[in-house]
Amino acid sequence: MTHVAQEKWSSGTAFLLAAIGSAVGLGNIYRFPYVVGENGGGAFVLLYLGIVAFFGIPLVMTELTIGRRKQLPPISAFTALSEGKKSQPFWKCMGWINVLTPLGILGFYFVVSGWTLNYVYSMISGQLNNLVEGQTLKVFTDMQQSPLTLIFWMTISLSITAFVISRGVKLGLEKAVKILMPMLFLILVSLVIYSAFNGGMRETFEFMFTPDFSKITGKTVLEAAGQAFFSLSLGSATMLVYGSYLPKKESIPKLACGVAFADTFVALIAGFAIFPIVFTNGLELDSGPNLVFVTLPIIFDQMPFGQLFGILFFLLLAFAAVTSTISLFEPAVSNLEERGILTRGKGSLLVGIGLWCLAAVSALSMNILSDVRLLTFSDTVASKNIMDILEYMSANAMMLINALFAGIFVGWVMKRKDVLEELGLDDSLLFKFWRVIIKVVVPVVISVLILQLFELLDPLMAFIL
Ligand code: TRP
């Protein structure tokens, strides 16, 4: 096989911008506020912060280490690092799963990022002006019922992403995040300031930071962990590939903390942009996925400069989504390029076409194909359409499995000395603590989460006890 040398980020800052761009996405601005709302606020936020600190940061370090050690994308990286081991075929297979997982995520992510583009357009054209309650819901459901609208905006979102990828690491990815990330930050800050002037900050503080632990159940823990992993772009080759472009002199622990900190900060800030508006208008916090697309437009319509605020808000979502779809698209192309199978341009085109088909099926599962069921092994999955199953399998199941095996790989398969060298740490207490988390705590906890996800935990406990 002809290995093709990979490009590198031009600096640690470029990596940081791209990795934060990957981490900050629909997960932070669309999903985080509504899961916090659904799960009752404070206790969930605290749990989330704990998971990011104890599992998130160590796992980001783990994935960056696998990627940077040989500066190779997932399949080659796992294969090269397990050279001479009997388990090598298994790890090669894990490399494959790592590359396929983000494609599954993109199957639904492109559809939702298409919604955000559609809403930018609807806001600008005034289609969301003068609507009363109930009508914004109709706009949202009408969009979901229209295959053409969904596919049109999904195609735009996919084409922008494929174009950026086809231009390569420095000219494509780096350039895109250098433009988009500062804009994203500016918009976010102006939205929070705007929200602060409209009241509701005190209620937001209380809601987000007063924990009511009676709200925590096994399901909440699973939800918080899933949200944290998704938000940090873990368990799906993204961090691994971004790490493989990272120059050797940059410190992985520092950068991992930077990414996790920025990602969490943006999620919290998104709460502070959204909740005050919801509080001052006496609306429901627990409207789930409808929070951003149905509840907010009602309020934008009534606020001073609401239309401008609305345009900025959906633009923010769209920017956040693009920098994330880029990171989900890159692993497959990087893999094809490095293994000498296809050039970057052809690879982007081929992966783009495949993903278009997948995302189109996922868009149609909201209308024409809404009755099709792929899995029926439990009541939970039997109620899910194709798009929901895609999300369940990739963004929950596969992501957890990949994170689990990334931990096992770095903890048990890679040489301690190599890991220490790659992290650039002394053989200190901090390193030992990290290693225990990765070797023991992560495998145990994630295994329990996987059992819980497939609803096997209760039967297993009943069997054991
Ligand atoms: N983290 C992004 C978000 O919060 C989505 C994302 C990008 C992602 N790359 C990923 C999720 C890799 C899981 C794995 O929206």
XYZ file of C-alpha atoms and ligand atoms in Angstrom:
480
model
C 0.000 0.000 0.000
C 1.279 3.474 -0.831
C 0.973 5.712 2.163
C 0.535 9.379 1.288
C 1.988 11.857 3.795
C -0.647 13.919 5.547
C -0.744 17.694 5.855
C -0.289 19.277 9.311
C -2.017 22.163 11.077
C 0.095 25.281 10.727
C 0.037 25.879 14.500
C -1.396 24.764 17.824
C -3.895 27.623 17.571
C -5.099 26.403 14.198
C -5.680 22.968 15.722
C -7.451 24.511 18.701
C -9.798 26.521 16.480
C -10.609 23.497 14.350
C -11.112 21.179 17.323
C -13.278 23.727 19.126
C -15.136 24.199 15.845
C -15.739 20.472 15.772
C -16.823 20.272 19.387
C -19.051 23.347 19.310
C -21.997 22.419 17.161
C -25.694 21.695 17.176
C -24.935 19.664 20.292
C -24.115 22.815 22.236
C -26.540 25.370 20.915
C -29.510 23.279 19.864
C -29.340 20.126 21.979
C -27.700 21.128 25.273
C -30.312 23.758 26.243
C -33.221 21.446 25.548
C -31.836 18.398 27.365
C -31.043 20.634 30.345
C -34.639 21.884 30.135
C -36.044 18.369 29.899
C -33.902 17.081 32.752
C -34.728 19.811 35.224
C -31.633 22.065 35.161
C -29.021 22.300 37.947
C -28.431 18.666 38.848
C -28.081 17.704 35.200
C -25.653 20.571 34.552
C -23.529 19.549 37.538
C -23.490 15.933 36.413
C -22.559 17.066 32.927
C -19.650 19.166 34.213
C -18.398 16.226 36.293
C -18.492 13.898 33.293
C -16.607 16.389 31.111
C -13.896 16.823 33.744
C -13.409 13.170 34.725
C -14.142 11.360 31.471
C -14.295 13.952 28.712
C -10.849 15.509 29.072
C -9.025 12.174 29.624
C -10.767 10.717 26.566
C -9.962 13.686 24.336
C -6.312 13.201 25.373
C -6.612 9.488 24.582
C -7.935 9.995 21.065
C -5.420 12.726 20.260
C -2.660 10.370 21.437
C -3.755 7.536 19.155
C -3.904 9.908 16.187
C -0.658 11.738 16.749
C 1.583 8.829 17.754
C 2.038 7.683 14.158
C 0.403 10.740 12.566
C -1.981 8.457 10.748
C -5.759 8.309 10.288
C -7.755 5.674 12.256
C -7.386 2.445 10.274
C -3.656 2.849 9.674
C -3.129 4.229 13.179
C -4.753 1.290 14.971
C -3.005 -1.175 12.655
C 0.423 0.396 13.069
C 0.151 0.787 16.822
C -0.877 -2.830 17.370
C 1.883 -4.195 15.106
C 3.050 -7.629 16.218
C 0.090 -8.167 18.558
C -2.310 -11.094 18.129
C -5.196 -8.664 18.512
C -4.114 -6.613 15.483
C -7.025 -7.684 13.205
C -9.467 -6.662 15.907
C -7.899 -3.195 16.195
C -7.852 -2.768 12.454
C -11.565 -3.492 12.538
C -11.987 -0.871 15.283
C -10.268 1.568 12.932
C -12.925 0.820 10.339
C -15.722 1.289 12.834
C -14.169 4.589 13.855
C -14.227 5.799 10.269
C -17.805 4.631 9.657
C -19.329 6.091 12.831
C -19.049 9.778 11.837
C -20.650 8.930 8.487
C -23.653 7.545 10.382
C -23.766 10.715 12.482
C -23.636 12.845 9.334
C -26.619 10.924 7.973
C -28.830 12.849 10.399
C -26.577 15.831 11.209
C -26.707 17.135 7.631
C -30.500 17.100 7.757
C -30.611 19.166 10.945
C -27.910 21.542 9.751
C -30.090 21.945 6.640
C -32.941 23.055 8.949
C -30.723 25.788 10.369
C -29.962 27.104 6.860
C -33.662 26.987 6.027
C -34.416 29.007 9.175
C -31.778 31.628 8.327
C -33.539 32.028 4.993
C -37.026 32.085 6.542
C -35.930 34.676 9.100
C -34.408 36.923 6.458
C -37.378 36.646 4.127
C -39.771 37.461 6.983
C -41.672 34.177 6.781
C -41.515 33.858 10.543
C -42.866 37.354 11.238
C -46.305 37.953 12.753
C -46.891 34.386 13.776
C -48.851 33.385 16.828
C -48.342 30.313 18.974
C -49.178 27.193 17.039
C -48.143 28.721 13.747
C -44.422 28.360 14.354
C -45.093 24.708 15.082
C -46.849 24.476 11.741
C -43.861 26.053 9.949
C -41.581 23.485 11.599
C -43.760 20.480 10.824
C -44.471 21.703 7.290
C -40.735 21.804 6.697
C -40.371 18.256 8.002
C -43.212 17.090 5.823
C -41.644 18.509 2.674
C -39.073 16.134 1.165
C -37.942 18.740 -1.336
C -37.285 21.461 1.230
C -35.361 19.085 3.475
C -33.290 17.651 0.655
C -32.600 21.055 -0.861
C -31.113 22.534 2.338
C -29.360 19.298 3.258
C -27.681 19.324 -0.161
C -26.430 22.875 0.380
C -25.037 22.022 3.776
C -23.349 18.898 2.394
C -21.897 20.704 -0.622
C -20.328 23.452 1.499
C -18.740 20.812 3.728
C -17.466 18.691 0.830
C -16.016 21.787 -0.840
C -14.063 22.770 2.284
C -12.764 19.212 2.724
C -11.689 18.942 -0.908
C -9.339 21.915 -0.404
C -7.295 20.178 2.255
C -6.213 20.818 5.822
C -4.567 24.232 5.503
C -6.498 25.758 2.606
C -9.828 24.203 3.497
C -10.341 23.278 7.136
C -8.039 25.861 8.653
C -9.257 28.708 6.508
C -12.900 27.885 7.205
C -12.491 27.766 10.979
C -10.373 30.927 11.018
C -13.279 32.807 9.448
C -16.194 31.030 11.089
C -15.057 30.672 14.699
C -14.492 34.383 15.450
C -17.861 35.158 13.843
C -19.518 32.461 15.902
C -18.028 33.867 19.071
C -19.063 37.438 18.246
C -22.634 36.433 17.497
C -22.852 34.362 20.660
C -21.602 37.220 22.841
C -23.982 39.714 21.266
C -26.905 37.345 21.787
C -26.100 36.948 25.480
C -25.800 40.713 25.919
C -29.102 41.171 24.142
C -30.721 38.520 26.318
C -29.298 40.131 29.468
C -31.055 43.396 28.617
C -34.354 41.620 28.336
C -34.356 40.178 31.869
C -34.624 36.612 33.082
C -30.929 36.221 33.953
C -31.545 35.555 37.647
C -34.050 32.791 36.904
C -31.596 31.323 34.406
C -28.818 31.265 37.012
C -31.090 29.583 39.516
C -32.340 27.074 36.998
C -28.893 26.131 35.701
C -26.992 26.088 38.982
C -29.394 24.998 41.723
C -29.200 21.207 41.741
C -32.196 19.099 42.652
C -30.648 15.653 42.950
C -33.988 13.897 43.061
C -34.034 14.491 39.305
C -31.032 12.196 38.700
C -31.794 8.660 37.523
C -29.906 6.025 35.540
C -31.423 7.463 32.401
C -30.240 10.979 33.263
C -26.678 9.755 33.753
C -26.764 8.035 30.380
C -28.189 11.154 28.799
C -25.573 13.432 30.398
C -22.728 11.134 29.353
C -24.099 10.809 25.817
C -24.450 14.571 25.577
C -20.917 15.155 26.899
C -19.344 12.635 24.502
C -21.266 13.975 21.545
C -20.468 17.552 22.400
C -16.750 16.832 22.773
C -16.757 14.983 19.411
C -15.546 11.809 21.090
C -15.792 8.228 19.916
C -15.848 8.761 16.188
C -12.424 9.401 14.730
C -12.741 13.190 14.716
C -10.283 13.888 17.525
C -8.094 11.064 16.315
C -7.780 12.562 12.843
C -7.415 16.140 14.078
C -4.709 14.803 16.399
C -2.916 13.140 13.495
C -2.425 16.597 11.914
C -1.045 18.033 15.149
C 2.660 18.935 15.114
C 4.687 16.929 17.644
C 5.769 19.915 19.689
C 2.236 20.819 20.826
C 1.068 19.644 24.260
C -1.872 17.239 24.076
C -3.042 17.648 27.711
C -3.130 21.446 27.410
C -4.977 21.413 24.099
C -7.452 18.791 25.351
C -8.284 20.997 28.342
C -8.649 24.004 26.037
C -11.093 22.190 23.770
C -13.169 20.820 26.659
C -13.241 24.164 28.424
C -14.313 26.125 25.348
C -16.915 23.549 24.388
C -18.497 23.522 27.834
C -18.350 27.286 28.083
C -20.237 27.662 24.807
C -22.890 25.156 25.888
C -23.471 27.079 29.130
C -23.467 30.408 27.318
C -26.007 29.052 24.842
C -28.198 28.367 27.877
C -27.718 31.982 28.946
C -28.706 33.213 25.505
C -31.835 31.074 25.297
C -33.302 30.512 28.778
C -33.749 34.195 29.775
C -35.990 34.733 26.753
C -37.977 31.651 27.630
C -38.331 32.731 31.282
C -39.365 36.324 30.622
C -42.009 35.114 28.222
C -43.373 32.463 30.546
C -42.820 29.671 28.031
C -42.079 26.001 28.634
C -38.471 24.921 29.145
C -39.158 21.303 28.543
C -40.400 21.510 24.981
C -37.518 19.252 23.890
C -36.332 19.490 20.306
C -38.975 22.145 19.646
C -37.288 24.651 21.948
C -35.124 26.255 19.299
C -37.231 25.816 16.166
C -40.713 26.379 17.566
C -40.553 28.248 20.870
C -37.837 30.779 20.058
C -39.329 32.068 16.772
C -42.543 33.025 18.616
C -40.524 35.213 20.923
C -38.194 36.681 18.286
C -41.283 37.993 16.633
C -42.325 39.964 19.703
C -38.956 41.346 20.800
C -37.431 44.656 19.734
C -35.040 43.903 16.839
C -36.325 40.358 17.101
C -35.932 39.607 13.418
C -32.281 40.635 13.449
C -31.767 38.646 16.638
C -33.442 35.656 14.989
C -31.299 35.871 11.865
C -28.154 36.044 13.985
C -29.298 33.148 16.126
C -29.891 30.759 13.235
C -26.730 31.955 11.521
C -24.878 31.033 14.696
C -26.404 27.568 14.583
C -25.510 27.195 10.910
C -21.860 28.232 11.471
C -21.536 25.933 14.463
C -22.970 23.090 12.386
C -20.593 23.568 9.427
C -17.422 23.447 11.503
C -18.750 20.211 13.025
C -19.820 18.561 9.771
C -16.348 19.318 8.428
C -14.814 17.345 11.281
C -17.194 14.447 10.765
C -16.531 14.305 7.009
C -12.739 14.540 7.251
C -11.914 11.083 8.731
C -13.246 9.116 5.730
C -11.492 11.347 3.188
C -8.292 11.429 5.203
C -8.346 7.651 5.287
C -8.870 7.278 1.514
C -6.138 9.817 0.809
C -3.527 8.440 3.184
C -3.977 4.865 1.955
C -3.471 6.083 -1.599
C -6.935 4.938 -2.671
C -8.331 8.269 -3.874
C -7.068 11.832 -4.043
C -8.645 14.332 -1.683
C -10.837 15.836 -4.406
C -12.170 12.494 -5.651
C -12.510 11.205 -2.094
C -14.629 14.203 -1.093
C -16.849 13.680 -4.109
C -17.326 9.961 -3.514
C -17.949 10.277 0.236
C -20.233 13.234 -0.530
C -22.362 11.200 -2.930
C -22.651 8.312 -0.487
C -23.577 10.649 2.334
C -26.104 12.454 0.181
C -27.975 9.176 -0.324
C -27.879 8.392 3.390
C -28.994 11.874 4.424
C -31.741 11.829 1.787
C -33.145 8.579 3.211
C -32.933 10.115 6.649
C -34.792 13.248 5.461
C -37.481 11.081 3.864
C -37.899 9.146 7.099
C -39.695 12.226 8.470
C -42.339 12.055 5.777
C -42.624 9.459 3.016
C -40.739 6.745 4.914
C -41.967 7.643 8.390
C -43.522 4.234 8.983
C -40.443 2.213 8.098
C -38.878 0.487 11.118
C -35.375 -0.992 10.869
C -35.028 -2.364 14.372
C -37.627 -3.701 16.756
C -35.667 -5.485 19.482
C -37.107 -3.290 22.232
C -39.992 -0.874 22.694
C -37.579 2.065 22.694
C -36.123 1.321 19.277
C -39.404 0.076 17.809
C -40.785 3.611 18.061
C -37.871 5.094 16.103
C -37.905 5.978 12.398
C -34.815 5.598 10.173
C -33.295 8.946 11.142
C -33.757 8.267 14.862
C -32.247 4.797 14.501
C -29.259 6.284 12.694
C -28.794 8.699 15.581
C -29.274 5.964 18.173
C -26.797 3.581 16.557
C -24.090 6.086 15.606
C -24.312 8.944 18.097
C -25.108 6.677 21.054
C -24.093 3.050 20.587
C -21.084 3.259 18.257
C -19.759 6.401 19.887
C -19.717 4.744 23.299
C -18.159 1.571 21.882
C -15.415 3.557 20.119
C -14.684 5.589 23.248
C -14.537 2.378 25.294
C -12.022 0.754 22.964
C -9.968 3.924 22.568
C -9.535 3.814 26.343
C -8.654 0.127 26.344
C -6.241 0.614 23.449
C -4.255 3.420 25.033
C -4.486 1.905 28.510
C -3.674 -1.727 27.725
C -2.268 -2.076 24.209
C -0.007 0.919 23.623
C 3.284 0.976 25.518
C 3.217 3.061 28.682
C 6.492 4.715 27.668
C 5.124 5.749 24.274
C 1.968 7.184 25.785
C 3.969 9.123 28.340
C 6.202 10.509 25.621
C 3.282 11.461 23.390
C 1.473 13.277 26.185
C 4.690 15.062 27.106
C 3.999 14.523 30.812
C 6.350 13.540 33.634
C 5.704 10.200 35.248
C 3.767 12.117 37.862
C 0.677 11.613 39.980
C -1.350 13.406 37.337
C -0.274 10.916 34.673
C -0.980 7.967 36.969
C -4.412 9.342 37.770
C -5.189 9.785 34.070
C -3.989 6.262 33.357
C -6.188 4.695 36.031
C -9.184 6.553 34.628
C -8.425 5.347 31.111
C -7.464 1.773 32.014
C -10.097 0.977 34.597
C -12.740 3.602 35.262
C -13.575 4.410 31.639
C -13.995 0.754 30.548
C -16.200 -0.073 33.536
C -18.356 3.031 33.366
C -18.811 2.954 29.600
C -19.650 -0.752 29.662
C -22.394 -0.015 32.179
C -23.648 2.840 29.983
C -23.731 0.545 26.952
C -25.737 -2.039 28.891
C -28.082 0.714 30.028
C -28.427 1.975 26.455
C -29.557 -1.409 25.235
C -31.795 -1.827 28.264
C -29.766 -4.829 29.424
C -28.675 -3.418 32.754
C -31.852 -4.164 34.704
C -32.181 -7.768 33.452
C -28.484 -8.339 34.186
C -28.766 -6.947 37.706
C -31.875 -9.054 38.298
C -29.937 -12.106 37.113
C -26.908 -11.411 39.322
C -28.776 -10.438 42.503
N -19.551 17.908 18.699
C -20.448 18.325 17.684
C -21.691 18.937 18.300
O -21.721 19.171 19.469
C -20.813 17.240 16.716
C -19.673 16.423 16.312
C -18.636 16.762 15.524
C -19.428 15.110 16.714
N -17.752 15.750 15.415
C -18.221 14.725 16.148
C -20.128 14.259 17.517
C -17.703 13.465 16.398
C -19.617 13.002 17.761
C -18.419 12.628 17.239
O -22.642 19.196 17.647
